[in-house]
Amino acid sequence: MTALAIEGLGLTVGAGAVPLLDGVGVRVGAGETVGLVGESGSGKSLTARSALGMLPRGARATGRVTVAGTDVLAAGRRELRELRRTRVSMVFQDPRAAVNPVRRVGDYLTEGLRARGVPARAATERALDLLAQVGLRDPRGALRRYPHEFSGGMLQRVVIAGALATEPALLLADEPTTALDVTTQAEVVGLLKELQKAHGTGMLFVTHDLDLAAAICDRVYVMYAGRIVEEAPGAALFGAPAHPYTRALLEASPSVRGERAAVKAVRGRPRSLAEAPGGCAFRDRCPLAGDDCARAVPGTRRHGASLAACLRAGEEPR
Amino acid sequence: MTGPGTTGPEKTGPVLSVRGLVKRFGDVTAVDGVGFDLLPGASLGLVGESGSGKTTTARIVAGLERATAGTVELAGAPAGGRSRRDRLRRARHLQMIFQDPYGSFDPRRTVAQSIAEPIALHAPGPAAARHARVRELLDQVGLSARAGDSLPRDLSGGQRQRAAIARALGVAPRVLILDEAVAALDVSVQAQILTLLDALRRDTGIAYLFVGHDLAVVRHITDEVLVMRRGRVVERGGTERVLREPRHPYTRLLLDSVPVPGWDLERVARDRRALDGLPDDPDVPDSPSPDGDPTC
């Protein structure tokens, strides 16, 4: 069973049809952890949100987005609401923006269940169970407390509990640990993986952190300027990056392990699809680029364990 | 060690010397007996998580907070004063760069005007000379003259951080405090700024006090490091030594928390439990070096 299938997704916005995404394909199987990695403007969050039917105002979408059997782009409001209520959940970077600050944590956790018609007492029991699962020491006390009484890490656990309350088929995690301290990040990631395994939930993990994606994901998609440029198993991404952009990202990141190596800066800055040059969007920053890269957007080809959209996948810089 | 009686900047002694720094906010002790020396041209890291006191320490050194106890010496003279003269002297020797340069630029003035301002204040002279200096600074940090004529909002995050560095360098300070200065940048841009900072230190002999949470970045940019937890220094030493053979369980936890293929989350949990068993209440010393001991 596929939790999420995005096929050939294109997005444009406004009267000028400003392009945001182009030909994006992402698949998340049941119980699978899939990473979506990229820098600012790459379109990774837009892609993740499309799974909930959350498109920018005035956006026109082409392609297909299917979540647990529902065609999201064709779905009406009622169907979308049902989808968001029962099949897909989302965890964002800032838990404080996700919960209502003037309502108790207990209300936050039970409202989704109550809306599905679960009786109050049963909903509370379920909330207690969830809070215990995400490792809160005093679940009963936590139900009566307000969001400001929790640290960022603890509140993110509450949000995760809420996201899993309906046992969704798909969990969208958009930079869920970016605002947390490193040691808290490790805990929250451990928790997400554990719960995901227990419930067989598919997870799309959106992050700018290549190390994190490679460490926890079964497969990783790398995005640049609104397109997928590489798809690889998490570990292979590190060992043998096929796309020059992936390689550039790795060489630009300092590492805490192994020999101390110089970081290699990439010239220019990340671009959005609208600003990018024609043909391969990375060619103005790419050390391997030639005239042929300008002709068309390169198709996907296999290189080692990767699928890469590059004419020179796997080549060494001259 | 450089005493307060020494006249003029001591070339061989530390350019920055901090002893027994304490900062209390009400009942909370944010910084609890931190001390270190920074030699000319050296780079010292302050690492820790939120609440460790690393940023408060840096802000006290920069004169943005007043210490409850302890001393800060800059270029051989006490640097804690609040008078205009004291502040000017501090700013001439020490500049600070923050995570978000957007908040530190006047949105209505061009970047070049903002870069010229400290120069006009500290080294007044003909406008033509100042303009030439600004062009030189822009060039040094890799910004075009056109970027200099832009407003801060028209620059990218990386360009703004370059502009902040240019402005800080204008008065030729001896110490640059970098508080999470590359944390908000995209990886490919972060590498550009790190490379720039490397080159500046090599070329000018400026010293860095680098505050950060990202151990990989700290490893890249510093020679020595202080690991802080709950206001105290729990480990200090050469950066490579500390990262390769951490001695304090907290340093180990920080290292094991860095994601890697085959990441052992069980081990992180074990590290954390080991740490929970350790006393961290303030009446039990958990620092391997005595308070304020200058081993750096």
Coordinates of N, CA and C in Angstrom, one line a residue, chain A residues 111-234:
Chain A
E111 N -9.6 17.2 20.5 CA -10.6 17.8 19.6 C -10.7 17.0 18.3
G112 N -9.6 16.5 17.8 CA -9.6 15.8 16.5 C -10.5 14.5 16.7
L113 N -10.3 13.9 17.9 CA -11.0 12.6 18.1 C -12.5 12.9 18.4
R114 N -12.8 14.0 19.1 CA -14.2 14.4 19.4 C -14.9 14.7 18.0
A115 N -14.1 15.3 17.1 CA -14.7 15.7 15.8 C -15.1 14.4 15.0
R116 N -14.4 13.3 15.3 CA -14.7 12.1 14.7 C -15.8 11.3 15.4
G117 N -16.3 11.9 16.5 CA -17.4 11.3 17.2 C -17.0 10.3 18.3
V118 N -15.8 10.4 18.7 CA -15.3 9.6 19.9 C -15.9 10.3 21.1
P119 N -16.5 9.5 22.0 CA -17.0 10.1 23.3 C -15.9 10.7 24.1
A120 N -16.3 11.7 24.9 CA -15.3 12.5 25.6 C -14.4 11.6 26.5
R121 N -15.0 10.7 27.2 CA -14.2 9.9 28.2 C -13.2 9.1 27.4
A122 N -13.6 8.5 26.3 CA -12.7 7.6 25.5 C -11.6 8.4 24.9
A123 N -12.0 9.7 24.5 CA -11.0 10.6 23.8 C -9.9 10.9 24.9
T124 N -10.3 11.2 26.1 CA -9.4 11.5 27.1 C -8.4 10.3 27.4
E125 N -9.0 9.1 27.5 CA -8.2 7.9 27.7 C -7.2 7.8 26.6
R126 N -7.6 8.0 25.4 CA -6.7 7.9 24.2 C -5.6 9.0 24.3
A127 N -6.0 10.2 24.7 CA -5.0 11.2 24.9 C -3.9 10.9 25.9
L128 N -4.4 10.3 27.0 CA -3.5 9.9 28.1 C -2.5 8.8 27.6
D129 N -3.1 7.9 26.8 CA -2.2 6.8 26.3 C -1.2 7.4 25.3
L130 N -1.6 8.4 24.5 CA -0.6 9.0 23.5 C 0.5 9.7 24.2
L131 N 0.1 10.5 25.3 CA 1.1 11.3 26.0 C 2.1 10.4 26.7
A132 N 1.6 9.2 27.1 CA 2.6 8.2 27.7 C 3.5 7.7 26.7
Q133 N 2.9 7.4 25.5 CA 3.7 6.9 24.4 C 4.8 7.8 23.9
V134 N 4.6 9.2 24.0 CA 5.6 10.1 23.5 C 6.5 10.5 24.7
G135 N 6.4 9.8 25.8 CA 7.4 9.9 26.9 C 7.2 11.1 27.8
L136 N 5.9 11.6 28.0 CA 5.7 12.6 29.0 C 5.5 11.9 30.4
R137 N 6.2 12.4 31.4 CA 6.2 11.7 32.7 C 4.9 11.7 33.4
D138 N 4.1 12.8 33.3 CA 2.9 12.9 34.0 C 1.8 13.2 33.1
P139 N 1.3 12.2 32.3 CA 0.3 12.5 31.3 C -1.0 13.2 31.8
R140 N -1.4 12.7 33.0 CA -2.7 13.3 33.5 C -2.5 14.7 33.8
G141 N -1.4 15.1 34.4 CA -1.1 16.5 34.7 C -1.0 17.3 33.4
A142 N -0.3 16.7 32.4 CA -0.1 17.4 31.2 C -1.3 17.8 30.5
L143 N -2.4 17.0 30.6 CA -3.7 17.3 29.9 C -4.2 18.6 30.4
R144 N -4.0 19.0 31.7 CA -4.6 20.2 32.2 C -3.6 21.4 32.1
R145 N -2.4 21.2 31.5 CA -1.5 22.3 31.4 C -1.7 23.0 30.1
Y146 N -1.1 24.3 30.0 CA -1.1 25.1 28.8 C 0.2 25.0 28.1
P147 N 0.2 25.2 26.8 CA 1.4 25.1 26.0 C 2.6 25.8 26.6
H148 N 2.4 27.0 27.1 CA 3.6 27.8 27.6 C 4.3 27.1 28.8
E149 N 3.6 26.1 29.4 CA 4.2 25.4 30.5 C 5.2 24.3 30.1
F150 N 5.3 24.1 28.8 CA 6.2 23.1 28.2 C 7.4 23.7 27.5
S151 N 8.5 23.0 27.6 CA 9.7 23.4 26.8 C 9.4 23.1 25.3
G152 N 10.2 23.6 24.4 CA 10.0 23.3 23.0 C 10.0 21.8 22.6
G153 N 10.9 21.1 23.2 CA 11.0 19.7 23.0 C 9.8 18.9 23.5
M154 N 9.4 19.3 24.7 CA 8.2 18.6 25.3 C 6.9 18.9 24.5
L155 N 6.8 20.2 24.0 CA 5.6 20.6 23.3 C 5.6 19.9 21.9
Q156 N 6.8 19.7 21.3 CA 6.8 19.0 20.0 C 6.4 17.6 20.2
R157 N 6.7 17.0 21.4 CA 6.2 15.6 21.7 C 4.6 15.6 21.7
V158 N 4.1 16.7 22.3 CA 2.6 16.8 22.4 C 2.0 16.9 21.0
V159 N 2.7 17.7 20.1 CA 2.2 17.8 18.8 C 2.3 16.5 18.0
I160 N 3.4 15.7 18.3 CA 3.5 14.4 17.7 C 2.4 13.5 18.2
A161 N 2.1 13.6 19.5 CA 1.0 12.8 20.0 C -0.3 13.1 19.3
G162 N -0.5 14.4 19.1 CA -1.7 14.8 18.4 C -1.8 14.3 16.9
A163 N -0.6 14.4 16.3 CA -0.5 14.0 14.9 C -0.8 12.5 14.7
L164 N -0.5 11.7 15.7 CA -0.7 10.3 15.6 C -2.0 9.8 16.2
A165 N -2.7 10.7 16.8 CA -4.0 10.3 17.5 C -4.9 9.6 16.6
T166 N -5.0 9.9 15.3 CA -5.9 9.3 14.4 C -5.3 8.1 13.7
E167 N -4.1 7.7 14.1 CA -3.4 6.7 13.4 C -3.4 6.9 11.9
P168 N -2.8 8.0 11.4 CA -2.8 8.3 10.0 C -2.0 7.4 9.2
A169 N -2.3 7.3 7.9 CA -1.5 6.5 6.9 C -0.2 7.2 6.6
L170 N -0.3 8.6 6.7 CA 0.9 9.4 6.3 C 1.2 10.5 7.3
L171 N 2.4 10.6 7.7 CA 2.8 11.7 8.5 C 3.8 12.6 7.7
L172 N 3.4 13.9 7.7 CA 4.3 14.9 7.0 C 5.0 15.6 8.1
A173 N 6.4 15.5 8.1 CA 7.2 16.1 9.2 C 8.0 17.2 8.5
D174 N 7.7 18.5 8.7 CA 8.4 19.5 8.0 C 9.4 20.2 8.9
E175 N 10.6 19.9 8.8 CA 11.7 20.4 9.7 C 11.3 20.2 11.2
P176 N 10.8 19.0 11.6 CA 10.2 18.9 12.9 C 11.2 19.1 14.1
T177 N 12.5 19.0 13.8 CA 13.5 19.1 14.9 C 14.4 20.3 14.7
T178 N 14.2 21.1 13.7 CA 15.1 22.2 13.4 C 15.2 23.2 14.5
A179 N 14.1 23.5 15.2 CA 14.2 24.5 16.3 C 14.6 23.9 17.6
L180 N 14.9 22.6 17.6 CA 15.2 22.0 18.9 C 16.7 21.9 19.1
D181 N 17.1 21.8 20.4 CA 18.5 21.5 20.7 C 18.9 20.2 20.1
V182 N 20.3 20.0 19.9 CA 20.7 18.7 19.2 C 20.3 17.5 20.0
T183 N 20.5 17.5 21.3 CA 20.2 16.3 22.1 C 18.7 16.0 22.1
T184 N 17.9 17.1 22.1 CA 16.5 16.9 22.0 C 16.1 16.4 20.6
Q185 N 16.8 16.9 19.6 CA 16.5 16.4 18.3 C 16.6 14.9 18.2
A186 N 17.7 14.4 18.8 CA 17.9 12.9 18.8 C 16.8 12.2 19.4
E187 N 16.3 12.7 20.5 CA 15.2 12.1 21.2 C 13.9 12.1 20.4
V188 N 13.6 13.3 19.8 CA 12.3 13.4 19.1 C 12.4 12.5 17.8
V189 N 13.5 12.5 17.2 CA 13.7 11.6 16.0 C 13.5 10.2 16.4
G190 N 14.1 9.8 17.5 CA 13.9 8.4 18.0 C 12.5 8.1 18.2
L191 N 11.8 9.0 18.8 CA 10.4 8.9 19.1 C 9.6 8.7 17.8
L192 N 9.8 9.6 16.9 CA 9.1 9.5 15.6 C 9.3 8.2 14.9
K193 N 10.5 7.7 14.9 CA 10.8 6.4 14.2 C 10.1 5.3 14.9
E194 N 10.2 5.3 16.2 CA 9.6 4.3 17.0 C 8.1 4.2 16.8
L195 N 7.4 5.3 16.9 CA 6.0 5.4 16.7 C 5.6 5.0 15.3
Q196 N 6.3 5.5 14.4 CA 6.1 5.2 13.0 C 6.1 3.6 12.7
K197 N 7.1 3.0 13.3 CA 7.3 1.6 13.2 C 6.1 0.8 13.8
A198 N 5.7 1.3 15.0 CA 4.6 0.7 15.7 C 3.3 0.7 15.0
H199 N 3.1 1.9 14.2 CA 1.8 2.0 13.6 C 1.8 1.8 12.1
G200 N 3.0 1.6 11.5 CA 3.1 1.4 10.1 C 2.8 2.6 9.3
T201 N 3.1 3.8 9.9 CA 2.8 5.0 9.2 C 3.9 5.4 8.2
G202 N 3.6 5.8 7.0 CA 4.6 6.4 6.1 C 4.9 7.8 6.5
M203 N 6.2 8.1 6.5 CA 6.6 9.4 6.9 C 7.4 10.1 5.8
L204 N 7.0 11.4 5.5 CA 7.8 12.2 4.6 C 8.5 13.2 5.4
F205 N 9.8 13.2 5.5 CA 10.6 14.0 6.4 C 11.3 15.1 5.6
V206 N 10.8 16.3 5.8 CA 11.3 17.4 5.1 C 12.4 18.1 5.9
T207 N 13.6 18.3 5.3 CA 14.7 18.9 6.1 C 15.7 19.5 5.2
H208 N 16.5 20.5 5.8 CA 17.6 21.1 5.0 C 18.9 20.3 5.4
D209 N 18.8 19.4 6.4 CA 19.9 18.8 7.0 C 20.2 17.4 6.3
L210 N 21.2 17.4 5.4 CA 21.5 16.2 4.7 C 21.9 15.1 5.6
D211 N 22.7 15.4 6.6 CA 23.2 14.4 7.6 C 22.0 13.7 8.2
L212 N 21.0 14.5 8.7 CA 19.9 14.0 9.4 C 19.1 13.1 8.4
A213 N 18.9 13.6 7.2 CA 18.1 12.8 6.2 C 18.8 11.4 6.0
A214 N 20.1 11.5 5.8 CA 20.8 10.2 5.5 C 20.8 9.3 6.7
A215 N 20.7 9.9 7.9 CA 20.8 9.0 9.1 C 19.5 8.3 9.3
I216 N 18.3 8.9 9.0 CA 17.1 8.3 9.4 C 16.2 7.8 8.3
C217 N 16.5 8.2 7.0 CA 15.5 7.9 5.9 C 15.9 6.6 5.2
D218 N 14.9 5.9 4.7 CA 15.1 4.8 3.8 C 15.5 5.2 2.5
R219 N 14.8 6.3 2.0 CA 15.2 6.9 0.7 C 15.1 8.4 0.9
V220 N 15.9 9.1 0.0 CA 16.0 10.5 0.1 C 15.8 11.1 -1.3
Y221 N 15.0 12.1 -1.4 CA 14.9 12.9 -2.6 C 15.6 14.3 -2.4
V222 N 16.4 14.7 -3.3 CA 17.1 16.0 -3.2 C 16.4 16.9 -4.2
M223 N 16.0 18.1 -3.7 CA 15.3 19.1 -4.5 C 16.2 20.3 -4.8
Y224 N 16.1 20.8 -6.0 CA 16.7 22.1 -6.3 C 15.8 22.9 -7.2
A225 N 15.6 24.1 -6.9 CA 14.8 25.0 -7.8 C 13.5 24.3 -8.3
G226 N 12.7 23.8 -7.4 CA 11.4 23.3 -7.7 C 11.4 21.9 -8.5
R227 N 12.5 21.3 -8.6 CA 12.5 20.0 -9.2 C 13.3 19.0 -8.3
I228 N 12.9 17.7 -8.5 CA 13.7 16.6 -7.9 C 15.0 16.4 -8.7
V229 N 16.2 16.5 -8.1 CA 17.4 16.3 -8.9 C 18.0 14.9 -8.7
E230 N 17.7 14.3 -7.5 CA 18.3 13.0 -7.2 C 17.4 12.2 -6.2
E231 N 17.3 10.9 -6.5 CA 16.7 10.1 -5.5 C 17.6 8.9 -5.2
A232 N 17.8 8.7 -3.9 CA 18.8 7.6 -3.6 C 18.5 7.0 -2.2
P233 N 18.9 5.8 -1.9 CA 18.8 5.2 -0.6 C 19.5 6.1 0.4
G234 N 19.1 6.3 1.6 CA 19.7 7.2 2.5 C 21.2 7.1 2.7

